[in-house]
Tab-separated table of C-alpha atoms in Angstrom:
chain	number	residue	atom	x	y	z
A	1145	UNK	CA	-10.927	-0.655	-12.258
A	1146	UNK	CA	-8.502	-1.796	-9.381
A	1147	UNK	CA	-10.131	-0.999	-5.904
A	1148	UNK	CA	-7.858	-1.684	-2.708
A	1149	UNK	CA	-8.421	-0.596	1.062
A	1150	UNK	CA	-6.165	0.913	3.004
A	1151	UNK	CA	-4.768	-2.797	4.582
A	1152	UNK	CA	-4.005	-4.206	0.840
A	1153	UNK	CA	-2.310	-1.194	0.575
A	1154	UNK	CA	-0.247	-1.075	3.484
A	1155	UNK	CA	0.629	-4.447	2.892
A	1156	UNK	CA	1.461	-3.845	-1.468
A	1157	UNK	CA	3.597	-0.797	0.224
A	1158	UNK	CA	5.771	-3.106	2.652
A	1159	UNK	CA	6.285	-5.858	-0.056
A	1160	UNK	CA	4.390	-8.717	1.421
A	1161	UNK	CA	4.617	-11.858	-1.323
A	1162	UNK	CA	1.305	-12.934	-1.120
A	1163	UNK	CA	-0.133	-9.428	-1.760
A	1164	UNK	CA	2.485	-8.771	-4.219
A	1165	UNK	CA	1.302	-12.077	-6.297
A	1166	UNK	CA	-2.427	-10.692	-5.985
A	1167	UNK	CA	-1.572	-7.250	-7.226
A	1168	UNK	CA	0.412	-8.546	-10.057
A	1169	UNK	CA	-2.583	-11.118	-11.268
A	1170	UNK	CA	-5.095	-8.292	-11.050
A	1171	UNK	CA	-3.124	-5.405	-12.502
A	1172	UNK	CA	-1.960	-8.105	-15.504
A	1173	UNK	CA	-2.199	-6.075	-19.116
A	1174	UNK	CA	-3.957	-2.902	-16.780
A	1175	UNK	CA	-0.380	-1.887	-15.802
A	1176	UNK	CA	-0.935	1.668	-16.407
A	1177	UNK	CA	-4.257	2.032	-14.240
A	1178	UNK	CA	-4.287	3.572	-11.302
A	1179	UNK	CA	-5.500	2.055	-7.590
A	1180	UNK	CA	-8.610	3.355	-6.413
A	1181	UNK	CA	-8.586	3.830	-2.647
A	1182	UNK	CA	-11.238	4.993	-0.381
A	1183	UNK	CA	-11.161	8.404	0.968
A	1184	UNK	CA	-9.407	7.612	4.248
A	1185	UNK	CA	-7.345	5.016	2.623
A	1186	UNK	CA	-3.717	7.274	3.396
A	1187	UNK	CA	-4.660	8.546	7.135
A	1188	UNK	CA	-5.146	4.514	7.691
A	1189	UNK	CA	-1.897	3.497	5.831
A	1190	UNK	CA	0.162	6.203	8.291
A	1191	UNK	CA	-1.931	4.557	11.046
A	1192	UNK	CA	-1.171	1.516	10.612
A	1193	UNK	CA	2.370	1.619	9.459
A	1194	UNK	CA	2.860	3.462	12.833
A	1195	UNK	CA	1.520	1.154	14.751
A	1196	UNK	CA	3.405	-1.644	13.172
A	1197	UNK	CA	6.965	0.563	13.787
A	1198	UNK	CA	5.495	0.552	17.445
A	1199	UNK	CA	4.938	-2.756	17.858
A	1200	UNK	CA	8.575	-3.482	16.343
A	1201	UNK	CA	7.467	-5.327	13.421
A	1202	UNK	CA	9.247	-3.028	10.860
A	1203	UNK	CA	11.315	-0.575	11.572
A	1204	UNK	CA	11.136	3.439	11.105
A	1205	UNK	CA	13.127	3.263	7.937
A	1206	UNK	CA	10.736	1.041	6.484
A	1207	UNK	CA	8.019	2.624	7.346
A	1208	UNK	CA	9.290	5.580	5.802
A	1209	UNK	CA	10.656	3.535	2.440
A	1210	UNK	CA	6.493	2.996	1.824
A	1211	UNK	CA	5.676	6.107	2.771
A	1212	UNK	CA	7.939	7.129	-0.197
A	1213	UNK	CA	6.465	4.604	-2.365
A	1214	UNK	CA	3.034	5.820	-1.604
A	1215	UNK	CA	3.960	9.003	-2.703
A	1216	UNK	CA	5.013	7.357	-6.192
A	1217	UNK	CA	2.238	5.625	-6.300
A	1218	UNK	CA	-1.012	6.581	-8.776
A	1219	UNK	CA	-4.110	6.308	-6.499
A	1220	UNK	CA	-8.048	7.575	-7.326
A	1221	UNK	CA	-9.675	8.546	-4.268
C-alpha cells in the first residue's frame, strides 16, 4: 500500500523531479496500485494549487493541467 498526503500529491500532480523520482522508486513493480490519500487529501490539493496560482508560482493553466490529472488519477480515500 502507497499512502501520500495531500502536499506529495500536489507536488506528483505539478511534476516536481524529486517527487517524481520518489513516486517512481515506491510504486516500482506496484504500478497498478492505487494512492491512498486521506480524506481531505483533494479539498487541500485545490487549496493549495490555488494558492500557488495566487502567489504566481504556476500559472492557472497549470493548475488546471493537475487538476485534470487528478481526475485520472486512481486514489483510495
Amino acid at each position: 500500500m502507497i499512502v501520500v498526503d495531500a502536499s506529495t500529491l500536489t507536488d506528483f500532480l505539478l511534476g516536481r523531479p524529486a517527487t517524481i523520482a520518489s513516486m517512481a522508486d515506491a510504486m516500482r513493480g506496484r504500478e497498478n496500485e492505487a494512492l491512498h490519500v486521506p480524506e481531505l487529501a483533494e479539498p487541500e490539493l485545490l487549496n493549495a494549487l490555488r494558492r500557488l496560482t495566487l502567489k504566481g508560482d504556476i500559472s492557472a493553466g497549470r493548475a488546471g493541467e493537475a487538476i485534470s490529472d487528478l481526475g485520472k488519477t486512481r486514489l483510495v480515500r
